[in-house]
Short mmCIF file of C-alpha atoms in Angstrom, two decimals:
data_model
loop_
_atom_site.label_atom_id
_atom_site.label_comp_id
_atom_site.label_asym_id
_atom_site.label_seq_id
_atom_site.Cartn_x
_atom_site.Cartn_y
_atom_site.Cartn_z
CA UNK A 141 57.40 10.68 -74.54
CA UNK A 142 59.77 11.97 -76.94
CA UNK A 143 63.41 11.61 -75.95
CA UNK A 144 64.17 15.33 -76.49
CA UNK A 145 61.50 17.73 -76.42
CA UNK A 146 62.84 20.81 -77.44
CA UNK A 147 64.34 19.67 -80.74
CA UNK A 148 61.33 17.88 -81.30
CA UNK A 149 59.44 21.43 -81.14
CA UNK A 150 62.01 22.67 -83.39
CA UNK A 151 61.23 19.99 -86.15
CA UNK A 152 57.68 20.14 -85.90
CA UNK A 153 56.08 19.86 -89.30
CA UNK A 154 52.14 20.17 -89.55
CA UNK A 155 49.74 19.21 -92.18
CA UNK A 156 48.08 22.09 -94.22
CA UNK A 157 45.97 20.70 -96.54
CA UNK A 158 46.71 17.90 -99.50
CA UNK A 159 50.03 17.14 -99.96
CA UNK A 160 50.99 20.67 -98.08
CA UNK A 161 52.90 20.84 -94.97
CA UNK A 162 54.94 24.28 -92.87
CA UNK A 163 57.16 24.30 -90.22
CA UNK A 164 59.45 26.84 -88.22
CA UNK A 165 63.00 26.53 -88.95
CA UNK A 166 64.70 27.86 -85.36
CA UNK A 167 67.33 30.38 -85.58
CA UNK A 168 69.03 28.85 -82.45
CA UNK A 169 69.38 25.87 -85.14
CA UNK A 170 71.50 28.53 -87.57
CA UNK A 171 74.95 28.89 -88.69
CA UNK A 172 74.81 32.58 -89.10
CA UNK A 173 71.63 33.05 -90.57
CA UNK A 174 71.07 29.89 -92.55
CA UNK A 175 69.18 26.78 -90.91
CA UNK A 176 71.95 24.42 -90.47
CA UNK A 177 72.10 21.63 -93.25
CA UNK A 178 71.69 18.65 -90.87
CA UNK A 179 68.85 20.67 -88.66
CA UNK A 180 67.06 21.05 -92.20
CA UNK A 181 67.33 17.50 -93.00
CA UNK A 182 66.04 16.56 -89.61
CA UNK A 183 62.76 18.80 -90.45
CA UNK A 184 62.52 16.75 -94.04
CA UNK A 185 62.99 13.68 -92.08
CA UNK A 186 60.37 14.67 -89.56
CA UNK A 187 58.16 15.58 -92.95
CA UNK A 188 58.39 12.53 -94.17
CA UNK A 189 57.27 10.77 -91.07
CA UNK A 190 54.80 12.74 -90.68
CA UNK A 191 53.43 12.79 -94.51
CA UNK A 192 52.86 8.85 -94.23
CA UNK A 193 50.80 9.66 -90.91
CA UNK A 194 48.69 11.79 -92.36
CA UNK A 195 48.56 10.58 -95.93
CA UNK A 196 48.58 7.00 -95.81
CA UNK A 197 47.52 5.99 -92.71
CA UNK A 198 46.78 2.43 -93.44
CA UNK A 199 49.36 1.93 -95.66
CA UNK A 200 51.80 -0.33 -93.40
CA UNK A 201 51.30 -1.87 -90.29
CA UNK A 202 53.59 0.30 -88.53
CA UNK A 203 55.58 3.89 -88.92
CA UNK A 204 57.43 3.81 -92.32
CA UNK A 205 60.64 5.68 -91.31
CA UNK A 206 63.21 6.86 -93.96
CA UNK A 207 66.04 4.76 -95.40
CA UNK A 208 67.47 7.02 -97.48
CA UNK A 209 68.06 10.73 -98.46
CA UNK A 210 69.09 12.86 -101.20
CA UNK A 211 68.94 16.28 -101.06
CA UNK A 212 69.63 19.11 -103.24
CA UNK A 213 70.10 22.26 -101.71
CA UNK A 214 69.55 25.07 -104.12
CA UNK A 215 68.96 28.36 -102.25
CA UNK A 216 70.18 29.32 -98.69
CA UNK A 217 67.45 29.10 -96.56
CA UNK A 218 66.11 31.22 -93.93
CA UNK A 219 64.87 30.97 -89.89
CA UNK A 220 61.31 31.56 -90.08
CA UNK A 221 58.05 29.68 -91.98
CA UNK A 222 58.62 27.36 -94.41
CA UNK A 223 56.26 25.43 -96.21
CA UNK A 224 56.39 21.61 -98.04
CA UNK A 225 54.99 20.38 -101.19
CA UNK A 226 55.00 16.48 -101.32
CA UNK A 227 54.37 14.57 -104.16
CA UNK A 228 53.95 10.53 -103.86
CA UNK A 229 56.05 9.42 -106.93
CA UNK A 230 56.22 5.32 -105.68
CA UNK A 231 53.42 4.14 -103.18
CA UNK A 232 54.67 0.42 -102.76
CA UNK A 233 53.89 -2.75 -100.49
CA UNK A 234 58.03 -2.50 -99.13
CA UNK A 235 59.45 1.04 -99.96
CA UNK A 236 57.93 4.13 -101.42
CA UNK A 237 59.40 7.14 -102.19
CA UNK A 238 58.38 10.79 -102.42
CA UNK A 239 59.59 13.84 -103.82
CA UNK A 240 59.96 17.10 -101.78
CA UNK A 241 60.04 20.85 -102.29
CA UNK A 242 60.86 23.32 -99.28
CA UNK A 243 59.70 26.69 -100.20
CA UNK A 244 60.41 30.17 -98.53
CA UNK A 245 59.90 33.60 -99.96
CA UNK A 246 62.32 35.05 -102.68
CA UNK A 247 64.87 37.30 -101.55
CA UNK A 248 65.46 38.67 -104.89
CA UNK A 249 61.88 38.45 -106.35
CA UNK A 250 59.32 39.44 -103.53
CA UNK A 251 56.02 38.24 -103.02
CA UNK A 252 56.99 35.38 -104.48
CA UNK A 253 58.05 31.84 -103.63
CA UNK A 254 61.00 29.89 -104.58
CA UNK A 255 62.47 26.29 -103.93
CA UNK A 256 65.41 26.20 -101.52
CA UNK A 257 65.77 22.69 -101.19
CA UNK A 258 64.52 19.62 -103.09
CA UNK A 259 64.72 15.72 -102.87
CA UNK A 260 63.86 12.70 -103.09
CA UNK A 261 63.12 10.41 -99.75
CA UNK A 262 62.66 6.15 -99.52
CA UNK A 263 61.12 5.05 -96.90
CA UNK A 264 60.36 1.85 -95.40
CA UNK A 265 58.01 0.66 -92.38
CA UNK A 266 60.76 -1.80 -89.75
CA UNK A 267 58.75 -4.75 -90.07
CA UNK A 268 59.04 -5.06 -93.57
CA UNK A 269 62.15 -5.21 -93.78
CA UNK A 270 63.00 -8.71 -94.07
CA UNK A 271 66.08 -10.46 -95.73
CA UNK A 272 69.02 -11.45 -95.30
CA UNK A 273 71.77 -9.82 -93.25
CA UNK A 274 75.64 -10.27 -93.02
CA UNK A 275 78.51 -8.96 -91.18
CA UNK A 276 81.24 -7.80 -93.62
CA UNK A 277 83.78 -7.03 -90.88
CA UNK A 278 84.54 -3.70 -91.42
CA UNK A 279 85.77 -1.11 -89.01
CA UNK A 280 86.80 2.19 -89.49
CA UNK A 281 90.77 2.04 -90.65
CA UNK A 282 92.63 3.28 -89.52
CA UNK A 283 91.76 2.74 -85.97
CA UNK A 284 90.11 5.22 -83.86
CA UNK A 285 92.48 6.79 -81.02
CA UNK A 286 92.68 5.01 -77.74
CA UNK A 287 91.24 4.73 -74.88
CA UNK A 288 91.61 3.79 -71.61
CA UNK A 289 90.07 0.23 -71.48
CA UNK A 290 92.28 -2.41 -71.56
CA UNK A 291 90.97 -3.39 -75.38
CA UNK A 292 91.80 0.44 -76.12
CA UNK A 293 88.20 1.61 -76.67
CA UNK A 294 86.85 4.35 -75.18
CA UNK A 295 85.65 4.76 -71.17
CA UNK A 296 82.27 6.95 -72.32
CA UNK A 297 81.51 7.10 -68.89
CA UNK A 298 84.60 8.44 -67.83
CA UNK A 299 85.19 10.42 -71.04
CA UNK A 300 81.24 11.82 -70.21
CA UNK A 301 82.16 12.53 -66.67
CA UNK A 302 85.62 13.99 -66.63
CA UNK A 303 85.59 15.07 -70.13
CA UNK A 304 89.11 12.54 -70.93
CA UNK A 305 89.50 9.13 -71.18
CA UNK A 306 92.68 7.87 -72.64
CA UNK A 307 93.51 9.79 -75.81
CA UNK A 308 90.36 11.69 -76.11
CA UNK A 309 89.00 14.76 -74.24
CA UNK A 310 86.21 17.56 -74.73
CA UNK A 311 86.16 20.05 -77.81
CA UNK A 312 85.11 23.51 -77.84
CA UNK A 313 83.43 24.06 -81.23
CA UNK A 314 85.39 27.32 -82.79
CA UNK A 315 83.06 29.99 -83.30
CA UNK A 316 79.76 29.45 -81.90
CA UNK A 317 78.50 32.67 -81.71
CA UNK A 318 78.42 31.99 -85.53
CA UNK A 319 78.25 28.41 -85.53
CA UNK A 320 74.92 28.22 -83.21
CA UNK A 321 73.57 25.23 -84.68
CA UNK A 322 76.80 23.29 -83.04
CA UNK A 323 75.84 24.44 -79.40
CA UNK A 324 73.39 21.38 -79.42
CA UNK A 325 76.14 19.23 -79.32
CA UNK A 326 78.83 17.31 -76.65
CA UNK A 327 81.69 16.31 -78.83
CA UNK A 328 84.97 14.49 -78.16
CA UNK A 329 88.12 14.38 -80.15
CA UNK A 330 91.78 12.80 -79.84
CA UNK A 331 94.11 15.12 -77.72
CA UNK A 332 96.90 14.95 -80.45
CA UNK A 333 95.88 17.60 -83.38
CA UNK A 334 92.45 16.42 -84.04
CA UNK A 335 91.24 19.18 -85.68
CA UNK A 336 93.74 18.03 -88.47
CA UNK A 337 94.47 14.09 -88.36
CA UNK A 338 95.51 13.46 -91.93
CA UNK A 339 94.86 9.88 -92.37
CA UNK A 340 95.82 7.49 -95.80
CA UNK A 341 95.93 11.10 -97.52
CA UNK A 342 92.83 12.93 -96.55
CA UNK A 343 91.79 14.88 -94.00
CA UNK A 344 90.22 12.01 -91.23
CA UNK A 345 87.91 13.46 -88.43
CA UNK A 346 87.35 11.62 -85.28
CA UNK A 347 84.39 12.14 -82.52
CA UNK A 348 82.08 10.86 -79.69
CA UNK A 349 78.72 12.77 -79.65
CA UNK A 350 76.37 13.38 -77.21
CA UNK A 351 73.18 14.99 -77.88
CA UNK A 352 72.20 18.15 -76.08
CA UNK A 353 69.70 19.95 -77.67
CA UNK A 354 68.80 23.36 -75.99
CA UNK A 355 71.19 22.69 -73.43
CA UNK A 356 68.81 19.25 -71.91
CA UNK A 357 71.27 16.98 -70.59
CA UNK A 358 68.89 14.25 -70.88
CA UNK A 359 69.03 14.50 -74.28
CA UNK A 360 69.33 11.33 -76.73
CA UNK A 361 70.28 10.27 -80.26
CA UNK A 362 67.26 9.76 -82.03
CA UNK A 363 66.68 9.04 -85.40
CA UNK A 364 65.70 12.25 -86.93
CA UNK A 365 68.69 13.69 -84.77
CA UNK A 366 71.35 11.78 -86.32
CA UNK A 367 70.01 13.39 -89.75
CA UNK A 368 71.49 16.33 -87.69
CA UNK A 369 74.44 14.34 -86.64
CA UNK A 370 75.52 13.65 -90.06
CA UNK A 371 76.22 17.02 -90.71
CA UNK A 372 77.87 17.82 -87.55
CA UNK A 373 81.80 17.88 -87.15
CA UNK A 374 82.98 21.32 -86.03
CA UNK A 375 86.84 19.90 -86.16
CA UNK A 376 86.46 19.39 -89.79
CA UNK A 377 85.44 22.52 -90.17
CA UNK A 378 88.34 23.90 -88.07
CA UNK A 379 90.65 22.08 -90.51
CA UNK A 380 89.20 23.84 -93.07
CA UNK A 381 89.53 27.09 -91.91
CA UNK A 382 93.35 26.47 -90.80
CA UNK A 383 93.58 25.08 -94.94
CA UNK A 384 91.72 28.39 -95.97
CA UNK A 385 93.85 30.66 -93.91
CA UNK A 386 97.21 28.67 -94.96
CA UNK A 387 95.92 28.83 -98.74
CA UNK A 388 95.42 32.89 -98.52
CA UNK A 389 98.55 33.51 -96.35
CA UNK A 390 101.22 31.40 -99.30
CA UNK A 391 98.68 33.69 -101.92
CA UNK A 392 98.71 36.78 -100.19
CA UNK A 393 101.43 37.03 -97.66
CA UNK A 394 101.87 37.00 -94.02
CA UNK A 395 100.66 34.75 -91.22
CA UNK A 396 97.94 32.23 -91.62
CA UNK A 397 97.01 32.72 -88.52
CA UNK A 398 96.29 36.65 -89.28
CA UNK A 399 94.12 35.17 -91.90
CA UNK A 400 91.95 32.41 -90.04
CA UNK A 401 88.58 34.11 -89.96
CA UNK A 402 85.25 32.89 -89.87
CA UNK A 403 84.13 30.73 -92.84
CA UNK A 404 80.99 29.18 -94.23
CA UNK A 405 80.66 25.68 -95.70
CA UNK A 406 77.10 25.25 -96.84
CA UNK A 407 75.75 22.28 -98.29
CA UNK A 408 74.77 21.66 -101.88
CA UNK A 409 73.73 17.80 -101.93
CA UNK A 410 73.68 15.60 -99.03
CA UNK A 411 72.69 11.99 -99.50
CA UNK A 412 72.24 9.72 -96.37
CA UNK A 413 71.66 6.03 -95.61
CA UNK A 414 70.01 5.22 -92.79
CA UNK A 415 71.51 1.73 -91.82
CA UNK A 416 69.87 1.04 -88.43
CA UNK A 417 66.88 1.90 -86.17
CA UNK A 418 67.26 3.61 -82.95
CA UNK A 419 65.00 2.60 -79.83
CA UNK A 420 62.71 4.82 -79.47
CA UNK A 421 64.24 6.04 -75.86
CA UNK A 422 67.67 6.75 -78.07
CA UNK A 423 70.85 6.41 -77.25
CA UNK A 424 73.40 8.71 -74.65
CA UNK A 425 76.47 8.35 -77.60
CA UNK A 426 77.73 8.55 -81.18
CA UNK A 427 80.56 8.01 -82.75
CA UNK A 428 81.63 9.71 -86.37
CA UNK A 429 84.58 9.29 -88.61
CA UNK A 430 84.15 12.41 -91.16
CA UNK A 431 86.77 12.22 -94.40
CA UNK A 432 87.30 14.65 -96.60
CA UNK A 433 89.68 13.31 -100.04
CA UNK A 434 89.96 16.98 -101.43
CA UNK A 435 89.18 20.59 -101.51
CA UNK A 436 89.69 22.27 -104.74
CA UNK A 437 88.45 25.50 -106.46
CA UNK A 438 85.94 26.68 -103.47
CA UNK A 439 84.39 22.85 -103.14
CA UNK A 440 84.53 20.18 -100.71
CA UNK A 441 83.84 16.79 -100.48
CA UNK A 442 82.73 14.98 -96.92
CA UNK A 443 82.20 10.97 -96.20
CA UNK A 444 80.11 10.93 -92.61
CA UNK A 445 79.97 7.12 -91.04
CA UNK A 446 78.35 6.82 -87.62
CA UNK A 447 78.63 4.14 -85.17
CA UNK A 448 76.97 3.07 -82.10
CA UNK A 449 78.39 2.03 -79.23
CA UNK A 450 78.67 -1.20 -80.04
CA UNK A 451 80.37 -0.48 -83.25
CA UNK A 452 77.23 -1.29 -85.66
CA UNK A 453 77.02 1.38 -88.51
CA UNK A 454 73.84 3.62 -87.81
CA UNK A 455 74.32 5.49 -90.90
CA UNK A 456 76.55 7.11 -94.15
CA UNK A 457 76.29 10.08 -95.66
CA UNK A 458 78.04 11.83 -98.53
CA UNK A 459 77.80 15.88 -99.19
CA UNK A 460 79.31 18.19 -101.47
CA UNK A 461 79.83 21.59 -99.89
CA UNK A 462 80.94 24.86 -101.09
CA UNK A 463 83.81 26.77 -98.92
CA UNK A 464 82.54 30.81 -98.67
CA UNK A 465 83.72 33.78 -96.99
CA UNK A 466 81.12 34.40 -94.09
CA UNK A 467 79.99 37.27 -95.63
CA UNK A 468 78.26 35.34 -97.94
CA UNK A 469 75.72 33.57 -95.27
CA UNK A 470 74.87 37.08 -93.27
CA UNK A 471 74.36 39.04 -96.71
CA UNK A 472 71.84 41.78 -96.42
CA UNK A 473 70.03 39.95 -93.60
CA UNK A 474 70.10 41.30 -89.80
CA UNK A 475 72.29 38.43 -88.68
CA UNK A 476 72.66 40.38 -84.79
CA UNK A 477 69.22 41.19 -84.78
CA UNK A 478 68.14 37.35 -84.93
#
């Protein structure tokens, strides 16, 4: 049975003929009106799973699961049908790769469709993936805040139960009538300003994650949700809207805290590296370090490494992003009416 049923529901993708595919992208899965980023690429995850099902059954001896990701995003998408054109570009003994079109209908040309997001995917069945493998030593630097072991890591079963555990305690995402697609999520951050931790000159994000998709506390980390994961980090996004608000209030006067307001940082390419399996039960926690070097002209950059608990690297992803009035995501659309 799958870990978490209810965002397994949500990135349900079914087979409609050669190479064809829809799903249902959730509003409760939104920021605003827009299908989150990391939702979406949990749906094109789940496509390409299920693609290699259906297509090429025989192909490997067991599930080929994707490696890597890179994603253009090209039009905001909407909640509602979407469908999937796939087109096998490398069928291969180790890896293949396909290339991927999610279409919607045209908000400025009607009756017609358009692409909204595009990519590329690699994917590779477990078992053949053989070679060799190395520890490098590396650990996030600087060091992650505290805790109350006596190595300084973190309690998660205190930190889960009490909601603190040395340095760290519980975050309330800002804004989630807006931000819905964050409600999914448990997250954890360092008492001391961690909405702004500005670390060997860039803005350094901290968190523990737990998974909690419709509000299921039995939810788990699977694969396809830390594709979600890796574009989750509601503190960042906090910094940037105390950076916005300070940037306005030195252009335009008065308090920056008169100016805070909601923002929207959508994606425009995401790439992702999927460095190590989950079991298929998943896992309770998550940790993610999310850097971001600058922000200039409207544009952001974002470096996402997750950890398990035993500090292995699960995956890396790098995005560029786009910082937008909120105005921008609700448009014309019936955002209250979703």
């Amino acid at each position: 049975m799958a870990p978490n049923p209810f965002f397994e529901e949500a990135i349900k993708v079914t087979p409609q003929g050669e190479n064809r595919y829809s799903a249902y992208l959730r509003p409760e899965w939104c920021i605003g009106t827009v299908p989150h980023g990391g939702y979406t690429t949990a749906v094109i995850y789940n496509l390409a799973l299920t693609h290699f099902t259906h297509a090429h059954p025989k192909q490997y001896k067991s599930p080929a699961a994707p490696i890597s990701l890179q994603l253009s995003f090209l039009r905001r998408t909407a909640s509602g049908p979407a469908t999937f054109e796939v087109e096998d570009v490398k069928i291969g003994a180790r890896t293949s790769t396909i290339h991927i079109k999610l279409l919607q209908p045209s908000e400025k040309k009607p009756g017609t469709f358009e692409t909204m997001v595009a990519g590329y995917i690699t994917v590779s069945p477990p078992d053949a993936e053989v070679g060799i493998s190395a520890k490098t030593g590396w650990k996030p630097q600087p060091a992650p805040a505290s805790g109350s072991r006596t190595d300084e890591s973190v309690d998660l079963s205190v930190l889960g139960r009490t909601g603190s555990d040395g340095a760290w305690q519980k975050i309330e995402p800002p804004f989630p009538e807006f931000r819905k697609a964050g409600t999914h999520t448990e997250l954890f951050g360092p008492k001391n300003g961690h909405s702004l931790q500005k670390q060997g000159g860039g803005l350094s994000i901290d968190q523990w994650a737990r998974f909690r998709p419709g509000g299921d506390v039995n939810g788990r980390w699977s694969n396809a949700a830390v594709a979600y994961l890796i574009d989750m980090f509601p503190s960042a996004l906090d910094g940037f809207d105390t950076m916005s608000a300070e940037a306005a209030a030195r252009e335009n006067g008065g308090s920056a805290e008169g100016q805070k307001a909601k923002n929207w940082y959508p994606t425009v390419t995401l790439n992702v590296d999927m460095k190590k399996h989950l079991p298929a039960e998943g896992v309770e926690w998550l940790y993610s370090r999310v850097v971001t070097k600058v922000v200039r002209d409207g544009r952001t950059d974002l470096g996402v490494t997750v950890l398990d608990q035993d500090g292995e690297v699960v995956a890396l992803s790098t995005q560029v992003g786009l910082a937008l009035s909120a105005s921008r995501n609700v448009g014309t659309r019936k955002y209250g009416k979703l």
